[in-house]
mmCIF file of C-alpha atoms in Angstrom:
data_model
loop_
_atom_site.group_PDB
_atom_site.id
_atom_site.type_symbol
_atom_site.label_atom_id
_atom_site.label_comp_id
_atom_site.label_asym_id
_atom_site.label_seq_id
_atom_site.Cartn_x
_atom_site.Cartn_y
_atom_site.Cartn_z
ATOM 1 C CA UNK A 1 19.228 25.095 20.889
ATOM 2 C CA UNK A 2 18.187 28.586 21.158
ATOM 3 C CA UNK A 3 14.560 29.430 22.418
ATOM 4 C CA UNK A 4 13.381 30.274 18.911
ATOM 5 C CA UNK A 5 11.335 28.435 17.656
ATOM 6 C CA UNK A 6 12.796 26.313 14.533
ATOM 7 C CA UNK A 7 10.145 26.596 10.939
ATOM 8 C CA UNK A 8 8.397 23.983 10.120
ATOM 9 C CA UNK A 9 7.915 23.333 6.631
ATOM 10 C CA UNK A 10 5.126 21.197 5.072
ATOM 11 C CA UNK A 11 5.489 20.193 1.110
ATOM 12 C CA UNK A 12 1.940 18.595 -0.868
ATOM 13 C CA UNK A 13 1.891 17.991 -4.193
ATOM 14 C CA UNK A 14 -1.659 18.628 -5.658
ATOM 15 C CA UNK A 15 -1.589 17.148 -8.930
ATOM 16 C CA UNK A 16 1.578 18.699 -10.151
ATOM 17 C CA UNK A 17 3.030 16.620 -13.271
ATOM 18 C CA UNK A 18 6.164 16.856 -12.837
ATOM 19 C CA UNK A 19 8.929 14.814 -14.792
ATOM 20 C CA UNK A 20 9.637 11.667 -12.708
ATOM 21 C CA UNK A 21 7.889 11.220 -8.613
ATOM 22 C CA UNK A 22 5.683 9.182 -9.852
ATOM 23 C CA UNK A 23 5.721 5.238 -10.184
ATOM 24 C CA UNK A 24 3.145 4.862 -12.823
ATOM 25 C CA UNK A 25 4.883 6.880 -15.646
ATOM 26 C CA UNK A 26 3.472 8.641 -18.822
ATOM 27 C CA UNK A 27 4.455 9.237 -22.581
ATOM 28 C CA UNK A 28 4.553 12.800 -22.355
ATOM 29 C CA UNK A 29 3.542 15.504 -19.866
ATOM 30 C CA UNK A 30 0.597 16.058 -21.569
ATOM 31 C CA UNK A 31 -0.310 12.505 -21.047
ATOM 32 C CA UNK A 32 0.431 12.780 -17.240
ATOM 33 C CA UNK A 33 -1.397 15.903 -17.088
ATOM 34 C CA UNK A 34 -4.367 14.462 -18.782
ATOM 35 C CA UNK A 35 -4.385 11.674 -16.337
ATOM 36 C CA UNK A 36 -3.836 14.280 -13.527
ATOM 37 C CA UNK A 37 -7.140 16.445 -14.631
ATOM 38 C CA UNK A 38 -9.149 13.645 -15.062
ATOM 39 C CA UNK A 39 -12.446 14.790 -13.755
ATOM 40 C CA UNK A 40 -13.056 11.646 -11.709
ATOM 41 C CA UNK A 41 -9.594 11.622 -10.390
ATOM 42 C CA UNK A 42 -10.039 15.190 -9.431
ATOM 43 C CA UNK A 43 -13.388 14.974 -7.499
ATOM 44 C CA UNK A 44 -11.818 12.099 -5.953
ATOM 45 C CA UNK A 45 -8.726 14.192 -4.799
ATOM 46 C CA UNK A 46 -10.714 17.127 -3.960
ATOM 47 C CA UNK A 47 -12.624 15.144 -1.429
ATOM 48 C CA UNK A 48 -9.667 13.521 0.297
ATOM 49 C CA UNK A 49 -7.953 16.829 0.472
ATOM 50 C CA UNK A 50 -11.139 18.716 1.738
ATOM 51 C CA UNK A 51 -11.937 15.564 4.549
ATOM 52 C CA UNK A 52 -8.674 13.773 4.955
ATOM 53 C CA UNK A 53 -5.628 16.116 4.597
ATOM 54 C CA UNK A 54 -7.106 19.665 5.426
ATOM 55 C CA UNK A 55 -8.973 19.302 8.659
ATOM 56 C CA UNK A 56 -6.115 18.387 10.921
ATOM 57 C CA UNK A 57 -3.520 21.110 9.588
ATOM 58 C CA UNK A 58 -6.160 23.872 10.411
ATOM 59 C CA UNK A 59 -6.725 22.606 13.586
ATOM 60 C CA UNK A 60 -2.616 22.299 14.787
ATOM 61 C CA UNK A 61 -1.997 22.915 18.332
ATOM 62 C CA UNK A 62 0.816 24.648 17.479
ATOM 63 C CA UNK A 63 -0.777 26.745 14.570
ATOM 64 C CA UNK A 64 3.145 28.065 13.970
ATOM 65 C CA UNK A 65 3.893 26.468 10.232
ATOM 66 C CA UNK A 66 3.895 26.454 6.808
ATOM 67 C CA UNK A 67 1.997 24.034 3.726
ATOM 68 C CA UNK A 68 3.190 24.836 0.361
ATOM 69 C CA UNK A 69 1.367 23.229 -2.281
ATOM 70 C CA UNK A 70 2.482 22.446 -5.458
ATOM 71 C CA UNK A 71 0.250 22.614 -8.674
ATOM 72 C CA UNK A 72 0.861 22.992 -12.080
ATOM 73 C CA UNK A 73 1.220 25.773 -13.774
ATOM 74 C CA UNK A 74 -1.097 24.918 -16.105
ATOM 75 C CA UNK A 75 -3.774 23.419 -13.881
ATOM 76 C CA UNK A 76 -7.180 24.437 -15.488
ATOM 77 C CA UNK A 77 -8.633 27.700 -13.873
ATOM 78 C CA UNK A 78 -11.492 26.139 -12.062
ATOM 79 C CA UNK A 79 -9.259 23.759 -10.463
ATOM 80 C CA UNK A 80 -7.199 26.152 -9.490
ATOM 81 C CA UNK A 81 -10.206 28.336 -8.132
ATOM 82 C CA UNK A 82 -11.708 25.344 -6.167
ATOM 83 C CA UNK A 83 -7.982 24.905 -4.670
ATOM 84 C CA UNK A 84 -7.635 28.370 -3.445
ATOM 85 C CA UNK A 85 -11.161 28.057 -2.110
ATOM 86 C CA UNK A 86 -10.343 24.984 -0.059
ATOM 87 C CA UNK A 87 -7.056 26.862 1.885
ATOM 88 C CA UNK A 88 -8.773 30.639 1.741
ATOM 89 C CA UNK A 89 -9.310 30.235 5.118
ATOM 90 C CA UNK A 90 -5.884 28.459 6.134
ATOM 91 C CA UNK A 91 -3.365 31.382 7.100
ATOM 92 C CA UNK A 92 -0.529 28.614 6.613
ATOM 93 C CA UNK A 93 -1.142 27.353 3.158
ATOM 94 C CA UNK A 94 0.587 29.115 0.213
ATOM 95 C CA UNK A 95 -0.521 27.928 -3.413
ATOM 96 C CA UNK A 96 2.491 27.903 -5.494
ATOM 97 C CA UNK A 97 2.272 27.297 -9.183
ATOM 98 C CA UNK A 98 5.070 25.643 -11.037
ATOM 99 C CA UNK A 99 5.792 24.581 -14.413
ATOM 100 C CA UNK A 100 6.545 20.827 -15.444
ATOM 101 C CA UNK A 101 9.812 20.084 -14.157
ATOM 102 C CA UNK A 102 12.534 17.775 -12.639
ATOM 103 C CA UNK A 103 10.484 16.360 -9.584
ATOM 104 C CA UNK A 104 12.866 16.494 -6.465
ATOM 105 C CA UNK A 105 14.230 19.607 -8.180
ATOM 106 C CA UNK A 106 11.491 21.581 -8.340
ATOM 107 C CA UNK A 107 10.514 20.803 -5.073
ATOM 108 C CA UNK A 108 13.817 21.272 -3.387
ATOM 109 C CA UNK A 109 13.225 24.741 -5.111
ATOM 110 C CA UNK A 110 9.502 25.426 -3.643
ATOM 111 C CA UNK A 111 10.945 24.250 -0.170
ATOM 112 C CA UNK A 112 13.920 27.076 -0.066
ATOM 113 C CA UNK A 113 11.519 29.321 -1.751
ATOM 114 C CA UNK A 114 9.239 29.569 1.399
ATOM 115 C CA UNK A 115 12.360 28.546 4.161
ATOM 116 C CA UNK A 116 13.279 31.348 6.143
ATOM 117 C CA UNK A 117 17.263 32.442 6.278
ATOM 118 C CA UNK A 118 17.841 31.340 10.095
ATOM 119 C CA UNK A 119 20.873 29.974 12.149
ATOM 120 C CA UNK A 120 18.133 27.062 13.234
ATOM 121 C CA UNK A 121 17.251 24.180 11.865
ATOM 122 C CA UNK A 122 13.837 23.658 9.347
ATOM 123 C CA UNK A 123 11.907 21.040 10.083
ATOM 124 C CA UNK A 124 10.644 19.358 7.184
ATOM 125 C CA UNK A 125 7.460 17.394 5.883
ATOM 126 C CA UNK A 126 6.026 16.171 2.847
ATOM 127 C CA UNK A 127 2.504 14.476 2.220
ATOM 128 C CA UNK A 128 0.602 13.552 -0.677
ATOM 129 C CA UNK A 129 -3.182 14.879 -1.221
ATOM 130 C CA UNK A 130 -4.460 12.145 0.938
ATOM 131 C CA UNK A 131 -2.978 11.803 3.535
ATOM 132 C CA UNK A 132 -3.470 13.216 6.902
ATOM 133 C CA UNK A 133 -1.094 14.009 10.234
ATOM 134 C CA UNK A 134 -2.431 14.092 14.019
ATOM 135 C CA UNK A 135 -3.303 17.788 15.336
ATOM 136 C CA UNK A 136 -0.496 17.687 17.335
ATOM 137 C CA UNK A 137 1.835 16.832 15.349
ATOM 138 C CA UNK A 138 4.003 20.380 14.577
ATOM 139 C CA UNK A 139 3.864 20.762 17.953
ATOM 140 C CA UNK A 140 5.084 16.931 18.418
ATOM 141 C CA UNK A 141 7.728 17.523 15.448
ATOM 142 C CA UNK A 142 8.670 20.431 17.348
ATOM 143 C CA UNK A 143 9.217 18.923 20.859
ATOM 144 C CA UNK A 144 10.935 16.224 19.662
ATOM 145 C CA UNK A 145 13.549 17.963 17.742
ATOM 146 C CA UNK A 146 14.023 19.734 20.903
ATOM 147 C CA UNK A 147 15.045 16.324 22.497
ATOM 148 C CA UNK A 148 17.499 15.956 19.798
ATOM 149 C CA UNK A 149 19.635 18.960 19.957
ATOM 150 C CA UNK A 150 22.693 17.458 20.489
ATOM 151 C CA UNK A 151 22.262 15.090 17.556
ATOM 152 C CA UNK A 152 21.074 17.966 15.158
ATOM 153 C CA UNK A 153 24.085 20.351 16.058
ATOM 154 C CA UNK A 154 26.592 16.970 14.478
ATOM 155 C CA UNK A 155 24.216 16.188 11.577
ATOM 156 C CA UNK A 156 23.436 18.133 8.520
ATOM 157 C CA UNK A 157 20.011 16.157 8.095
ATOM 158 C CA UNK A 158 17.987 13.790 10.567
ATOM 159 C CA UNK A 159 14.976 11.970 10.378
ATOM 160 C CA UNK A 160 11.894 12.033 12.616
ATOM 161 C CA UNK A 161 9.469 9.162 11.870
ATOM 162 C CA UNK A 162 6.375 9.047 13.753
ATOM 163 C CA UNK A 163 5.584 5.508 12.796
ATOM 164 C CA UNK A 164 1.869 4.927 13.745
ATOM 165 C CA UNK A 165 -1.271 5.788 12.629
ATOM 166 C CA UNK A 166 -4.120 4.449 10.125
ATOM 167 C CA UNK A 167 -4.759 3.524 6.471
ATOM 168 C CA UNK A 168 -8.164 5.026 5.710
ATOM 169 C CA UNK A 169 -10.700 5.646 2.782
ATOM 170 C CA UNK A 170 -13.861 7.710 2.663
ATOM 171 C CA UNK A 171 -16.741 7.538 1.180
ATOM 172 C CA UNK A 172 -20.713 7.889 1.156
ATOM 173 C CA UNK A 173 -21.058 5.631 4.528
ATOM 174 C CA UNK A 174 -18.322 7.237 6.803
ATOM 175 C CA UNK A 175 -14.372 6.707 7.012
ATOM 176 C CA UNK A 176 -13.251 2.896 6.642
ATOM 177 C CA UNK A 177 -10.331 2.901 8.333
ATOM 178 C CA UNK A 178 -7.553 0.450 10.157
ATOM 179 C CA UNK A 179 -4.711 1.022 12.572
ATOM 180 C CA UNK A 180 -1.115 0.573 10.789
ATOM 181 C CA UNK A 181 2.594 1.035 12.238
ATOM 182 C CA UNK A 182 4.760 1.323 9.571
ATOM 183 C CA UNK A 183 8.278 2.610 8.973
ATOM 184 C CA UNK A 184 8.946 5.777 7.069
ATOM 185 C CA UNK A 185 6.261 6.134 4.985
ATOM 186 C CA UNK A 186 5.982 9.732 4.127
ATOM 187 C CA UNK A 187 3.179 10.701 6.578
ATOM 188 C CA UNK A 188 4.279 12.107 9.887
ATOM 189 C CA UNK A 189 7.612 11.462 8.894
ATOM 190 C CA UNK A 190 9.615 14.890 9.089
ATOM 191 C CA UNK A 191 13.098 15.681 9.121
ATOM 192 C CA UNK A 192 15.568 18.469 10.800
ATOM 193 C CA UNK A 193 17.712 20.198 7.607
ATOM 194 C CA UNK A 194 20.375 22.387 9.020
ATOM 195 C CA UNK A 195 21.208 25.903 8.463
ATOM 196 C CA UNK A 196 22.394 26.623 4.715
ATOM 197 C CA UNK A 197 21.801 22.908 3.518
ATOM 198 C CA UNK A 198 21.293 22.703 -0.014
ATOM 199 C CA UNK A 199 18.921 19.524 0.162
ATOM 200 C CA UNK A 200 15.905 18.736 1.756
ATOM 201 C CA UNK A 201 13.211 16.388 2.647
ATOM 202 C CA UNK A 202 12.553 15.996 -1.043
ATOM 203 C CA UNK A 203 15.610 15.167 -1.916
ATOM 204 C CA UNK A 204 15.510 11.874 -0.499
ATOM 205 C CA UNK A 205 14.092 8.404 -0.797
ATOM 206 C CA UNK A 206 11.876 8.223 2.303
ATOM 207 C CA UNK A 207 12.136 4.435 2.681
ATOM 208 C CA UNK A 208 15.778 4.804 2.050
ATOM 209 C CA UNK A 209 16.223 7.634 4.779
ATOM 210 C CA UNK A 210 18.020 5.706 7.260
ATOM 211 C CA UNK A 211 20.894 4.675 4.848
ATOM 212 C CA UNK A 212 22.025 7.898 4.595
ATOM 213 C CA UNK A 213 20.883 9.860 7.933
ATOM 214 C CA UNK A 214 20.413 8.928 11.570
ATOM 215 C CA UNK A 215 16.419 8.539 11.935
ATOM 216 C CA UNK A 216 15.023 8.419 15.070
ATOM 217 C CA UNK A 217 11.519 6.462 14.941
ATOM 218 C CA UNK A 218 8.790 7.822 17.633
ATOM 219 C CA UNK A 219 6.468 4.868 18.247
ATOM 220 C CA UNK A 220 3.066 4.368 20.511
ATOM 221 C CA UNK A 221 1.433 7.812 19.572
ATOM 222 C CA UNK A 222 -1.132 7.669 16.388
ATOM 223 C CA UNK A 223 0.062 10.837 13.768
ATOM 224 C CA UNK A 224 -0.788 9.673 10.682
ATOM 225 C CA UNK A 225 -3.007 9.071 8.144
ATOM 226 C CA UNK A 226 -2.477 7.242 5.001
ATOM 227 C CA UNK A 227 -4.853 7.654 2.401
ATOM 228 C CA UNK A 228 -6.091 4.482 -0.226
ATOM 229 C CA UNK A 229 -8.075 5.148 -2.762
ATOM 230 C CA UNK A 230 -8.639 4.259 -6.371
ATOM 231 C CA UNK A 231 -6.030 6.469 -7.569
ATOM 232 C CA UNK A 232 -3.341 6.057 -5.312
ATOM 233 C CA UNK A 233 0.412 6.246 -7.496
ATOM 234 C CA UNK A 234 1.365 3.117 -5.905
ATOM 235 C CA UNK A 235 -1.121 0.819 -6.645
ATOM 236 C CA UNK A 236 -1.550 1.473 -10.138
ATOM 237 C CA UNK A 237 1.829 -0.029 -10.811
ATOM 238 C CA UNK A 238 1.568 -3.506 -9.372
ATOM 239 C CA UNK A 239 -1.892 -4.102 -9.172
ATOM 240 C CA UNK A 240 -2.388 -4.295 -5.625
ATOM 241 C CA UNK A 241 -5.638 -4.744 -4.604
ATOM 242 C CA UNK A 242 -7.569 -2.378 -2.483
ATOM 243 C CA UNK A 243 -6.612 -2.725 1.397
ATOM 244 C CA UNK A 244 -9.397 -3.928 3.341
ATOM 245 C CA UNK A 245 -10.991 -1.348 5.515
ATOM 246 C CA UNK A 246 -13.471 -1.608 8.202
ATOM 247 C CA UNK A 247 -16.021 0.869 8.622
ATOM 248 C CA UNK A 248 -15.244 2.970 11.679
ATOM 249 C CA UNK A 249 -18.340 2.376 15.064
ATOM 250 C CA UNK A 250 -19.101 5.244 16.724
ATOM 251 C CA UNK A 251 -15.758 4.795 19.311
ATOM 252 C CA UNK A 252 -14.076 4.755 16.129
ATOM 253 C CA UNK A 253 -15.347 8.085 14.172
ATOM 254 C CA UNK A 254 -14.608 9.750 17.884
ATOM 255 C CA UNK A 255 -11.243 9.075 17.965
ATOM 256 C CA UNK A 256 -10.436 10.109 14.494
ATOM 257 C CA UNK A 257 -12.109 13.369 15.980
ATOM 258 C CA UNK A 258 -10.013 13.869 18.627
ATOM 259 C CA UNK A 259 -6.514 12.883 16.708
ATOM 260 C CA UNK A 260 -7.325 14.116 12.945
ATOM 261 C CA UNK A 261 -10.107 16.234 13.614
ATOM 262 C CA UNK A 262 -11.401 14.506 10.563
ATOM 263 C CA UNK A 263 -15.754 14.134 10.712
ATOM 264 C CA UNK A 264 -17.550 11.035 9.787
ATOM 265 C CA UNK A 265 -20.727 13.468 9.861
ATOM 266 C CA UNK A 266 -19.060 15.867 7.661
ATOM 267 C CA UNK A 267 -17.447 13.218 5.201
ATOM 268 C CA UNK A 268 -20.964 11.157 4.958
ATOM 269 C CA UNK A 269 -22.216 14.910 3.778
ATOM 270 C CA UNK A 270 -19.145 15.293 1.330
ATOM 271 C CA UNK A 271 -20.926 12.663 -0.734
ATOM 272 C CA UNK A 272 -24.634 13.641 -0.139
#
């Protein structure tokens, strides 16, 4: 591979009702979009964006990237102002409103909307609102795509799954949190799109990723956070009960410092 550097490209989706991407489903976009805007379910996801998903992508060693994030077009003006508060300071991020649409569609679209025309690779992430990756982990993504070059030159799409980390929650006492290694969930798990490639990362099932590309799984290095909360997509669904999550000890809030950059001081004053 040539010594320039390949883009890496993060994708959230903040609230965005979209038709379809989500498995709790609603009458009519207004419905979805009323469950969206809730104002509970909004505080909530303001938090975890603000303590959980923020901290560690403005604190990348390797600062070279970029987040789009997806919101409605119609998301209500104060939301929207809060949003743009949260990233003002975040060089990387770039708020992109969209209408209600297709969901991998209009993703696919926001992902070749901000990809640069190069004869490298993108590499490719997606994470929800809260979730979290290590601070080193574009510069991780990065290195190990280097260590694939072969395979990338014979593959239109492969899969990089860092497959460690934690499921966490915050709240008023601190960050409850447990150590997890799990394949492809959509956390830390990033993938190399070739040159001219009209899909993406969005385009595919993550859990079905390795039926249809090589994935190469990176174990033994924590990169992820998973976020569980009240108002996670996947719960609502089936019922499943809330994980149980031990509040971190003082060892515990200093690692997530060092690998998140995420504050147990600073979340305790979120909710002060």
């Amino acid at each position: 591979m040539s010594k320039t550097k390949m883009q890496v490209i993060g994708l959230c989706r903040f609230s965005y009702p979209a038709l379809g991407g989500f498995q709790i489903e609603h009458d009519s976009i207004e419905a979805r979009a009323a469950f969206l805007y809730d104002p509970l379910r909004m505080d909530e996801r303001f938090a975890t964006f603000q303590a959980l998903t923020l901290p560690p992508l403005m604190a990348q060693t390797d600062p070279d990237f970029t987040l789009a994030i997806v919101v409605g077009d119609a998301m209500p003006a104060p939301l929207l102002t809060r949003l743009l508060d949260l990233v003002q300071d975040m060089p990387q991020a770039v708020v992109i409103p969209r209408a209600p649409g297709r969901h991998r569609q209009v993703m696919c679209d926001v992902i070749n909307q901000v990809r640069q025309d190069s004869a490298l690779p993108s590499l490719q992430f997606r994470m929800d609102d809260d979730d979290a990756v290590a601070v080193t982990f574009v510069q991780r993504l990065r290195e190990a795509a280097g260590d694939l070059a072969p395979m990338l030159r014979r593959h239109r799409y492969v899969g990089i799954d860092f497959n460690q980390g934690h499921i966490a929650r915050i709240g008023p006492e601190g960050i409850h949190a447990k150590p997890t290694v799990e394949t492809l969930w959509t956390p830390a798990l990033g993938m190399a799109v070739a040159p001219g490639a009209s899909r993406g990362i969005m385009n595919f099932s993550h859990a079905k990723l390795g039926r249809v590309m090589p994935v190469v799984t990176l174990p033994g290095e924590d990169m992820f956070v998973r976020g569980h909360n009240r108002f996670n997509d996947s719960r609502q669904k089936d019922g499943i009960k809330p994980v149980r999550l031990p509040l971190l000890d003082g060892e515990g809030e200093a690692a997530f410092r060092r690998t998140y950059n995420i504050d147990a001081h600073a979340v305790r004053a979120l909710y002060r």
